[in-house]
PDB file of C-alpha atoms in Angstrom:
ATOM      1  CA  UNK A   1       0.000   0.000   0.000  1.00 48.00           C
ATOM      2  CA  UNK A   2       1.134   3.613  -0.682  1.00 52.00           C
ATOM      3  CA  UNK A   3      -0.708   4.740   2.575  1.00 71.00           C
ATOM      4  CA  UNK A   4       1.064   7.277   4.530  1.00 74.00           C
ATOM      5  CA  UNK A   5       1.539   6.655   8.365  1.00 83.00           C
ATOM      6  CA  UNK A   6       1.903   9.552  10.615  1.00 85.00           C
ATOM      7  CA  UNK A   7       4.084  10.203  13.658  1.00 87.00           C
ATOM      8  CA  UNK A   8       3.542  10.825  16.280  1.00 92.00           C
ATOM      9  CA  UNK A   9      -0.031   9.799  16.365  1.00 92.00           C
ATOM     10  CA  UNK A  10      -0.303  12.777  19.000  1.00 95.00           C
ATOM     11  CA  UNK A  11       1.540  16.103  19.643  1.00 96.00           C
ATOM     12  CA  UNK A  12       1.066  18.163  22.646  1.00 97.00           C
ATOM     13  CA  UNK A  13       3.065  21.586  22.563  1.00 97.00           C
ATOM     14  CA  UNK A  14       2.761  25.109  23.991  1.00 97.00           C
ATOM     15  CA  UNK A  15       1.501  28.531  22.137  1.00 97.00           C
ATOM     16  CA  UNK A  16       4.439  29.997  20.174  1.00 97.00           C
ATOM     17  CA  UNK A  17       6.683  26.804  19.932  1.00 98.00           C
ATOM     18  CA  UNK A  18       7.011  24.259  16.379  1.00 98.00           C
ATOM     19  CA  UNK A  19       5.588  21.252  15.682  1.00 97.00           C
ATOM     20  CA  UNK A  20       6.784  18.743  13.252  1.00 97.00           C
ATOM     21  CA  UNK A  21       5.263  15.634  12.402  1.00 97.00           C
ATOM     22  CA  UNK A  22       6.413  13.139  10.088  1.00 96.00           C
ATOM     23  CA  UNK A  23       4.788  11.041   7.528  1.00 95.00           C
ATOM     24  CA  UNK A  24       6.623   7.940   5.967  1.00 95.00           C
ATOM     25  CA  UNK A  25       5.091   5.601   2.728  1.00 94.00           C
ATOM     26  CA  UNK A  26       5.513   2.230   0.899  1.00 93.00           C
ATOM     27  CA  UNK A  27       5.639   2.980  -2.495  1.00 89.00           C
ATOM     28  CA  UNK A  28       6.972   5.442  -5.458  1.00 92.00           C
ATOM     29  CA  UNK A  29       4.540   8.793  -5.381  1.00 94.00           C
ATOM     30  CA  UNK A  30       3.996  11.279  -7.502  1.00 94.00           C
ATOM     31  CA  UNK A  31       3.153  13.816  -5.234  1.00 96.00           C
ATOM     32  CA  UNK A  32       2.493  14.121  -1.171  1.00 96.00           C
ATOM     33  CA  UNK A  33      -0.201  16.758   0.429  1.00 96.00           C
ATOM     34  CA  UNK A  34      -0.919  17.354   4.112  1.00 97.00           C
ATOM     35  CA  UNK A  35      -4.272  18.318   5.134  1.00 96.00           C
ATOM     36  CA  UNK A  36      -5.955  19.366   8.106  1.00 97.00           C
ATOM     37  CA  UNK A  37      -9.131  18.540  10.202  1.00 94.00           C
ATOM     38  CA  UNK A  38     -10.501  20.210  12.658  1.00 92.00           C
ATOM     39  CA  UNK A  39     -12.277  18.076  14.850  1.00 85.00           C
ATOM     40  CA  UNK A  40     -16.082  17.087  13.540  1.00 79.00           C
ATOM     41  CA  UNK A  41     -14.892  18.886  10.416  1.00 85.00           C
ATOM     42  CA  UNK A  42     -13.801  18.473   6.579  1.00 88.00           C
ATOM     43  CA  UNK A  43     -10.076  18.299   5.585  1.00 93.00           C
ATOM     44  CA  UNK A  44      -8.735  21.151   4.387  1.00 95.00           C
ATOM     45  CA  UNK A  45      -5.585  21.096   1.801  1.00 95.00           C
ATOM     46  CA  UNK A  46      -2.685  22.528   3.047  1.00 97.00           C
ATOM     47  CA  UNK A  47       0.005  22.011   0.621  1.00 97.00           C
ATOM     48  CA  UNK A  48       0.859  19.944  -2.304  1.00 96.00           C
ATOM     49  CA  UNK A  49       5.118  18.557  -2.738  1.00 97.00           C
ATOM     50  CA  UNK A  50       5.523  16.965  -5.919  1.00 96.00           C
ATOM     51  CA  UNK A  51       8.055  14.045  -6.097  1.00 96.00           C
ATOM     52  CA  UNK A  52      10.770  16.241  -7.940  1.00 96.00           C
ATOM     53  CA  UNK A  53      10.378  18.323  -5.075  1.00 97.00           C
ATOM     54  CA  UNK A  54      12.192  18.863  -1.611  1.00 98.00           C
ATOM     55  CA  UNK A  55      10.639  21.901   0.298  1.00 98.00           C
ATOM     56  CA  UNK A  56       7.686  23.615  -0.095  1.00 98.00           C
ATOM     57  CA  UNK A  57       6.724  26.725   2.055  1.00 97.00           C
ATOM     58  CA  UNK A  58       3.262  28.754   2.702  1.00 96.00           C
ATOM     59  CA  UNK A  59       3.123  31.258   5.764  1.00 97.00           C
ATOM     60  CA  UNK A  60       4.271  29.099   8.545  1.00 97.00           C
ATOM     61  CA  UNK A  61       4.449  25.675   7.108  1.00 98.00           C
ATOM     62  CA  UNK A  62       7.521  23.957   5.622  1.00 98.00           C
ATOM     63  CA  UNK A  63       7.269  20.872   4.368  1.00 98.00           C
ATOM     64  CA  UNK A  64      10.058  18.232   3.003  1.00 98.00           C
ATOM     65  CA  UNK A  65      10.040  15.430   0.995  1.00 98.00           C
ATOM     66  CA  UNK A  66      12.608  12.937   0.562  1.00 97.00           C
ATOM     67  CA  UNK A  67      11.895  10.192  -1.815  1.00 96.00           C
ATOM     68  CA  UNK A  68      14.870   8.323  -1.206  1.00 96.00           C
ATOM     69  CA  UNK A  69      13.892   7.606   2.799  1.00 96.00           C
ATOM     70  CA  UNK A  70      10.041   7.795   1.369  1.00 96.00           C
ATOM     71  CA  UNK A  71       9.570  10.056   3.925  1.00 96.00           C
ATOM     72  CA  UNK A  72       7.733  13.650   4.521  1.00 97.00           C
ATOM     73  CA  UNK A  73       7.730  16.132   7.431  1.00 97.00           C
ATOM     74  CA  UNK A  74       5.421  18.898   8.249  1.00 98.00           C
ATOM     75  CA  UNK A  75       7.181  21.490  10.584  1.00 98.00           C
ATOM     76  CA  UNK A  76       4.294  24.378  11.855  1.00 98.00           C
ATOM     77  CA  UNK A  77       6.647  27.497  12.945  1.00 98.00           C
ATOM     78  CA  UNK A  78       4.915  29.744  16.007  1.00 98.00           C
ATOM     79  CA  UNK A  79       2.195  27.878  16.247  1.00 97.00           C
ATOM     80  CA  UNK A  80      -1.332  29.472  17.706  1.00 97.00           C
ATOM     81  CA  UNK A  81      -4.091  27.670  19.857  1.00 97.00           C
ATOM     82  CA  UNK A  82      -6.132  27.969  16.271  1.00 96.00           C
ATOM     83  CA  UNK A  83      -3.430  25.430  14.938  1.00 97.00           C
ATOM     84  CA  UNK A  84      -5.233  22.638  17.313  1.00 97.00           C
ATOM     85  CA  UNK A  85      -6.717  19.943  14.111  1.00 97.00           C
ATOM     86  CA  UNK A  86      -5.827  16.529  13.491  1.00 95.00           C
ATOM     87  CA  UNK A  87      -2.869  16.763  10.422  1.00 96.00           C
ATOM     88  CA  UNK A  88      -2.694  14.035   7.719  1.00 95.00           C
ATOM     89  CA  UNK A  89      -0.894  13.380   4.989  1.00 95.00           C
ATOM     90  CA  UNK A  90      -1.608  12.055   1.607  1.00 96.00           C
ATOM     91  CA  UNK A  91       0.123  10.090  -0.863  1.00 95.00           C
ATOM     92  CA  UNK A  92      -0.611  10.994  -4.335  1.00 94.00           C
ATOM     93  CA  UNK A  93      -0.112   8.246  -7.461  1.00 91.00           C
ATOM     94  CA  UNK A  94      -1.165   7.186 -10.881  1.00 88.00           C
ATOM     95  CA  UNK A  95      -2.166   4.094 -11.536  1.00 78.00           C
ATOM     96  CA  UNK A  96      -1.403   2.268 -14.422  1.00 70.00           C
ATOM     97  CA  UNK A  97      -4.284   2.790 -16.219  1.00 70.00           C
ATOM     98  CA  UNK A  98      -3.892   6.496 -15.677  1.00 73.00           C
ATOM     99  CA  UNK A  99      -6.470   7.327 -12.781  1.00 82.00           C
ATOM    100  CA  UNK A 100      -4.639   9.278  -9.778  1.00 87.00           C
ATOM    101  CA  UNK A 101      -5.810   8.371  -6.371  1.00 89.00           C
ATOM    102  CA  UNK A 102      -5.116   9.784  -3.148  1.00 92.00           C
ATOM    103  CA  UNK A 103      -4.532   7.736  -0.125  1.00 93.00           C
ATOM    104  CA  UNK A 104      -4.717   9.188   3.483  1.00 93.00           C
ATOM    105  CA  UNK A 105      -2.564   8.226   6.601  1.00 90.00           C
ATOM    106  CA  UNK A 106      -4.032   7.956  10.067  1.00 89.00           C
ATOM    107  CA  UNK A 107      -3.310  11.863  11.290  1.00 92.00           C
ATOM    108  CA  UNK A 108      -1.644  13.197  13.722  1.00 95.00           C
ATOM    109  CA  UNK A 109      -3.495  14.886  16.379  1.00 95.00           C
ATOM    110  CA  UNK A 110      -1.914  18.242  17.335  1.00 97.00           C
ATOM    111  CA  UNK A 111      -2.949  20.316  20.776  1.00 97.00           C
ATOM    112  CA  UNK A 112      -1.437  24.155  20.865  1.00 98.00           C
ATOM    113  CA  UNK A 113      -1.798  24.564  24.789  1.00 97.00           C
ATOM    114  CA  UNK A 114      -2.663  28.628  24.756  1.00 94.00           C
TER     115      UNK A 114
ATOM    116  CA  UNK B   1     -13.573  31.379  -1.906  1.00 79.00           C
ATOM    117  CA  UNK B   2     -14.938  28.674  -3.418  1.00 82.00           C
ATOM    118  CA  UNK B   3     -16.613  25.746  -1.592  1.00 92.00           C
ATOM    119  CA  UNK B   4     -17.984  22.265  -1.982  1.00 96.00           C
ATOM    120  CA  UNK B   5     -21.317  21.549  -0.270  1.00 96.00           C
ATOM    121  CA  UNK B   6     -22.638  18.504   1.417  1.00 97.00           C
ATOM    122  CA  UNK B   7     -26.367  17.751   1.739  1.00 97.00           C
ATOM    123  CA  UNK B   8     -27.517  16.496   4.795  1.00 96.00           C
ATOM    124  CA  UNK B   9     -24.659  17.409   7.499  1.00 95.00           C
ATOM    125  CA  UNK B  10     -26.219  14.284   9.364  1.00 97.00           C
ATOM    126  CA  UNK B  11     -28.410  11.660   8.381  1.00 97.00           C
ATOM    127  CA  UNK B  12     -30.321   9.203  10.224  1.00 98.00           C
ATOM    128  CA  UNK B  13     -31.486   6.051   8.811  1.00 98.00           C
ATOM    129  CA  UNK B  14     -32.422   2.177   9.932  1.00 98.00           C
ATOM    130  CA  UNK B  15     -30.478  -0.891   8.468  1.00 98.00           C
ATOM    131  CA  UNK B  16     -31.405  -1.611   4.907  1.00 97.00           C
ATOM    132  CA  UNK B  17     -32.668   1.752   3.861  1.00 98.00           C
ATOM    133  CA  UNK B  18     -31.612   3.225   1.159  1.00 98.00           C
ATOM    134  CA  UNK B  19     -29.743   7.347   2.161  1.00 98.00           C
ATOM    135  CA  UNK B  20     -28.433   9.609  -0.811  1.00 98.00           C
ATOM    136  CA  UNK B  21     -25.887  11.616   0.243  1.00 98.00           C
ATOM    137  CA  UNK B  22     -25.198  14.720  -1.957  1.00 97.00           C
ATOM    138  CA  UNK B  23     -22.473  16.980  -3.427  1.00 98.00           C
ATOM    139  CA  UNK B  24     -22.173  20.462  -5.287  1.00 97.00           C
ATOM    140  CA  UNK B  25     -18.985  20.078  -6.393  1.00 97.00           C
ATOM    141  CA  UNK B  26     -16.426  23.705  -7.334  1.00 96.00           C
ATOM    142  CA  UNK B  27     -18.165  24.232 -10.590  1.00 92.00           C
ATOM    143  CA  UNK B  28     -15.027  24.459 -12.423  1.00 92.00           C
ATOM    144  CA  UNK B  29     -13.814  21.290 -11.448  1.00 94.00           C
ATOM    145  CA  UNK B  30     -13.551  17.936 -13.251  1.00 93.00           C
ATOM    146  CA  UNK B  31     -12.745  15.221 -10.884  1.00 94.00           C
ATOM    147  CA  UNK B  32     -14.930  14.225  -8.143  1.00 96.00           C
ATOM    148  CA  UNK B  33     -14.739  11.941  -5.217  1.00 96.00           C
ATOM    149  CA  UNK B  34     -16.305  10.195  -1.910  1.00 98.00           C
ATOM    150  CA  UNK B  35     -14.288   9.449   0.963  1.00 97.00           C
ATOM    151  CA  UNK B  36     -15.439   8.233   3.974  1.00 96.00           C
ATOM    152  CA  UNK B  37     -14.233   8.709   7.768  1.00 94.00           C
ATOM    153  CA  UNK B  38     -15.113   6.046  10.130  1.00 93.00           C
ATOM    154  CA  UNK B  39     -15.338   7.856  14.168  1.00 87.00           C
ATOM    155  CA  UNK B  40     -11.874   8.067  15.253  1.00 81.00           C
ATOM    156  CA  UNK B  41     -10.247   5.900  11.941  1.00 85.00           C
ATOM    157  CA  UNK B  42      -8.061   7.152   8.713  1.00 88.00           C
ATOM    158  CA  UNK B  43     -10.118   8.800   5.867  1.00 93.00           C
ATOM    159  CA  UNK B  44     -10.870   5.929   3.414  1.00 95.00           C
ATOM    160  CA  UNK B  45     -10.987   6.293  -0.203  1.00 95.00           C
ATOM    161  CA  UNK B  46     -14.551   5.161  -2.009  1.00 97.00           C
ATOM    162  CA  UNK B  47     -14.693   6.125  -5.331  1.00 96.00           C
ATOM    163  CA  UNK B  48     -13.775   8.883  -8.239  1.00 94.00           C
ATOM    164  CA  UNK B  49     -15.556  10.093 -10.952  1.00 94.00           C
ATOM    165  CA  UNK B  50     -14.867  12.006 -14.076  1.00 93.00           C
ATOM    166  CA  UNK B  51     -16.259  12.560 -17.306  1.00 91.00           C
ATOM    167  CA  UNK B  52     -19.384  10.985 -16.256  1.00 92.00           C
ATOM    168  CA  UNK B  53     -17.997   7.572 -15.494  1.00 93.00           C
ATOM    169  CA  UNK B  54     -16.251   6.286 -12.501  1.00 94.00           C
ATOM    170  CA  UNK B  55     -12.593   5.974 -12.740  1.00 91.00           C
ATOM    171  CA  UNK B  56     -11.345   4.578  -9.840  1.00 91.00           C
ATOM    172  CA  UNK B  57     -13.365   2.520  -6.779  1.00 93.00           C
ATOM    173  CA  UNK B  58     -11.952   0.648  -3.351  1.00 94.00           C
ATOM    174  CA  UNK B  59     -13.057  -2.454  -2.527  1.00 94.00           C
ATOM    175  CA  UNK B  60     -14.939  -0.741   0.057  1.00 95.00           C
ATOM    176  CA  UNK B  61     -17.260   0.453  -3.045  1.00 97.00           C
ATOM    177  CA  UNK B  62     -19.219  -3.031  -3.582  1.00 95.00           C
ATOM    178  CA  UNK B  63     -22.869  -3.112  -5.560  1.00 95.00           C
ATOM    179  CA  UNK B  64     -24.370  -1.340  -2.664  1.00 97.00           C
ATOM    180  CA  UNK B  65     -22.877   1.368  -3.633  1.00 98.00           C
ATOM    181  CA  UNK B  66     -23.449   3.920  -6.369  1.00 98.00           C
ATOM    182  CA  UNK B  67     -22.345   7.448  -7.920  1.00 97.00           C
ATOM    183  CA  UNK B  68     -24.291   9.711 -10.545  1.00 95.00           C
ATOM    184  CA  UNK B  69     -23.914  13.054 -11.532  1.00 93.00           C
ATOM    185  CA  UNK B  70     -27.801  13.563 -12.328  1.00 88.00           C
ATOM    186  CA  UNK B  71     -27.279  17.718 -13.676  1.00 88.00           C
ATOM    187  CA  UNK B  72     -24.579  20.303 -14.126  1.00 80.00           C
ATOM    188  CA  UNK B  73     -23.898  20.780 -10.459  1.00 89.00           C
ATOM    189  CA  UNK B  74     -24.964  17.908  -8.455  1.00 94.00           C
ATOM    190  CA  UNK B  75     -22.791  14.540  -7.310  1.00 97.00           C
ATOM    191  CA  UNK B  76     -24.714  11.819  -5.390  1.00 98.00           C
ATOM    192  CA  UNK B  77     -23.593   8.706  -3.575  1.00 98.00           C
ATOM    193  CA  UNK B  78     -26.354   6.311  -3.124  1.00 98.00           C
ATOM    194  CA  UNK B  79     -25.912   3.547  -0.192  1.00 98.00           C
ATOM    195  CA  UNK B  80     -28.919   0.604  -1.289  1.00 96.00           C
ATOM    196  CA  UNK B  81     -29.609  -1.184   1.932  1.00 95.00           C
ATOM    197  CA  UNK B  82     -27.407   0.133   4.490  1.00 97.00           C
ATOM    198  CA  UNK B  83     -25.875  -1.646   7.405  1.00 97.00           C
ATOM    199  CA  UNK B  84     -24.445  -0.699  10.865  1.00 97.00           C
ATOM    200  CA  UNK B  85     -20.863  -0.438   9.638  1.00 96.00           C
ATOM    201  CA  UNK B  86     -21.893   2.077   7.152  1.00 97.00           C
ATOM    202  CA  UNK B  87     -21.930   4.244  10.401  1.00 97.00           C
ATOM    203  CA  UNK B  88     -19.657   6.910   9.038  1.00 97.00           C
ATOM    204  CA  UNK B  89     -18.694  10.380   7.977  1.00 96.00           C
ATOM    205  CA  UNK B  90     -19.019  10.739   4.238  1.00 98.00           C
ATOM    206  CA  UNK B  91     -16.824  13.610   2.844  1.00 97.00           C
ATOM    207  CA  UNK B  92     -17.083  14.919  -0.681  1.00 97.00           C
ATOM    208  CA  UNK B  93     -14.035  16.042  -2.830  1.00 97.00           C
ATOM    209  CA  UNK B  94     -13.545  17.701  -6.163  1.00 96.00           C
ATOM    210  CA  UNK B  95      -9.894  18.545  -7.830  1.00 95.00           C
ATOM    211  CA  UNK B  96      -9.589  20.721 -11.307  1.00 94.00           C
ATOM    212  CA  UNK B  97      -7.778  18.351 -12.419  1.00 91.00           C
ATOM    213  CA  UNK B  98      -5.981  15.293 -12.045  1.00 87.00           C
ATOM    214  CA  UNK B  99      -3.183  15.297  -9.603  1.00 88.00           C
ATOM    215  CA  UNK B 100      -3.985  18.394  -7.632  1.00 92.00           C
ATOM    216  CA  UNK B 101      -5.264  19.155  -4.434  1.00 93.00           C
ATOM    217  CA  UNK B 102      -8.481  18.325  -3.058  1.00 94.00           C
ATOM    218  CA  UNK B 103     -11.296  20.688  -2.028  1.00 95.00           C
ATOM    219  CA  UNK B 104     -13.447  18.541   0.271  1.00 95.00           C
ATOM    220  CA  UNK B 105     -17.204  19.678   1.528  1.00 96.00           C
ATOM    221  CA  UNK B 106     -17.801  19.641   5.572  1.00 95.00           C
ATOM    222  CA  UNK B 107     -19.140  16.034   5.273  1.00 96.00           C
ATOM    223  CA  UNK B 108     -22.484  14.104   6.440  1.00 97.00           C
ATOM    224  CA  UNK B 109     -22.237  12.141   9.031  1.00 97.00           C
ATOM    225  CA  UNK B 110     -24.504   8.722   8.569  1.00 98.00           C
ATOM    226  CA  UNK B 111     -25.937   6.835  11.806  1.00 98.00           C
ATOM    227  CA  UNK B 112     -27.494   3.275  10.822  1.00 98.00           C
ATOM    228  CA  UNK B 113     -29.846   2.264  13.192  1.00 97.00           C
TER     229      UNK B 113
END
């Protein structure tokens, strides 16, 4: 499977410090996305690496990607009580036959303690 | 900004009914898809649709499931008889185009009774 597992499977940090949380895969990708979910909510898309790729930036997220390790990390920078979701990751590949699917990992449940 | 819509937010229903869920997918877009959450679990892919045909489906998507895109705007998932384990939250997606992100809708959360 090209599913993406998270870690750690929960983050507890205070107001104003980083977060990073790591997202590792099985198989060749053509592009990774992270998403978050606030809790009883939808996901929202955060930001889309593609596998030729090795950091992306928007506002206070950097994320990496390093194919080699199959590996991803999402790093949050000054992060706010607002930043409190559940954060998954994605694994993006064609098939093929040509269809693209996207395949989620189990999240990573962040808590910014104000 | 742009949003996809889900139709109910929750649904109620009693083993082996049948529950539509719908979608107004970004009106621009061309790929379409239904996800569901099981409480506390990953998000699990169902299906994906494009040019009026379905292009992908899990194994979760047997023949109790089904997809149509009846008009312009609209994108329905139809469970036939439901069943306790279809307990979930159902989350819509659409994508421009192949490959790029998703825009998911706030989801409808199904209870089987």
């Amino acid at each position: 499977s090209q599913q993406g597992e998270e870690d750690p499977q929960a983050l507890s940090i205070q107001e104003g410090e980083n977060a990073t949380m790591n997202c590792s895969y099985k198989t060749s990708i053509n592009n990774l996305q992270w998403y978050r979910q606030n809790s009883g909510r939808g996901l929202v898309h955060l930001i889309l690496i593609r596998s030729n790729e090795r950091e992306k930036h928007s506002g206070r997220l950097r994320v990496t990607l390093d194919t080699s390790k199959k590996s991803s990390s999402l790093l949050i920078t000054a992060s706010r009580a607002a930043d409190t979701a559940s954060y998954f990751c994605a694994t993006g590949a064609y098939s093929g036959a040509g269809s693209y699917q996207l395949t989620f990992g189990k999240g990573t449940k962040l808590s910014v303690i104000p | 900004e742009p949003e996809v819509t889900q139709t109910p937010s929750h649904q109620v229903t009693q083993m082996g009914q049948e529950v539509i869920l719908r979608c107004v997918p970004i009106s621009n877009h061309l790929y379409f898809y239904w996800y569901r959450q099981i409480l506390g679990q990953k998000v699990e892919f169902l299906v994906s649709f494009y040019n009026n045909e379905i292009s992908e489906k899990s194994e979760i998507f047997d023949d109790q499931f089904s997809v149509e895109r009846p008009d312009g705007s609209n994108f329905t998932l139809k469970i036939r008889s439901t069943k306790l384990e279809d307990s979930a939250m159902y989350f819509c997606a659409s994508s421009l185009n192949k490959g790029y992100g998703y825009t998911f809708g706030s989801g409808t959360r199904l209870t089987v009774v």
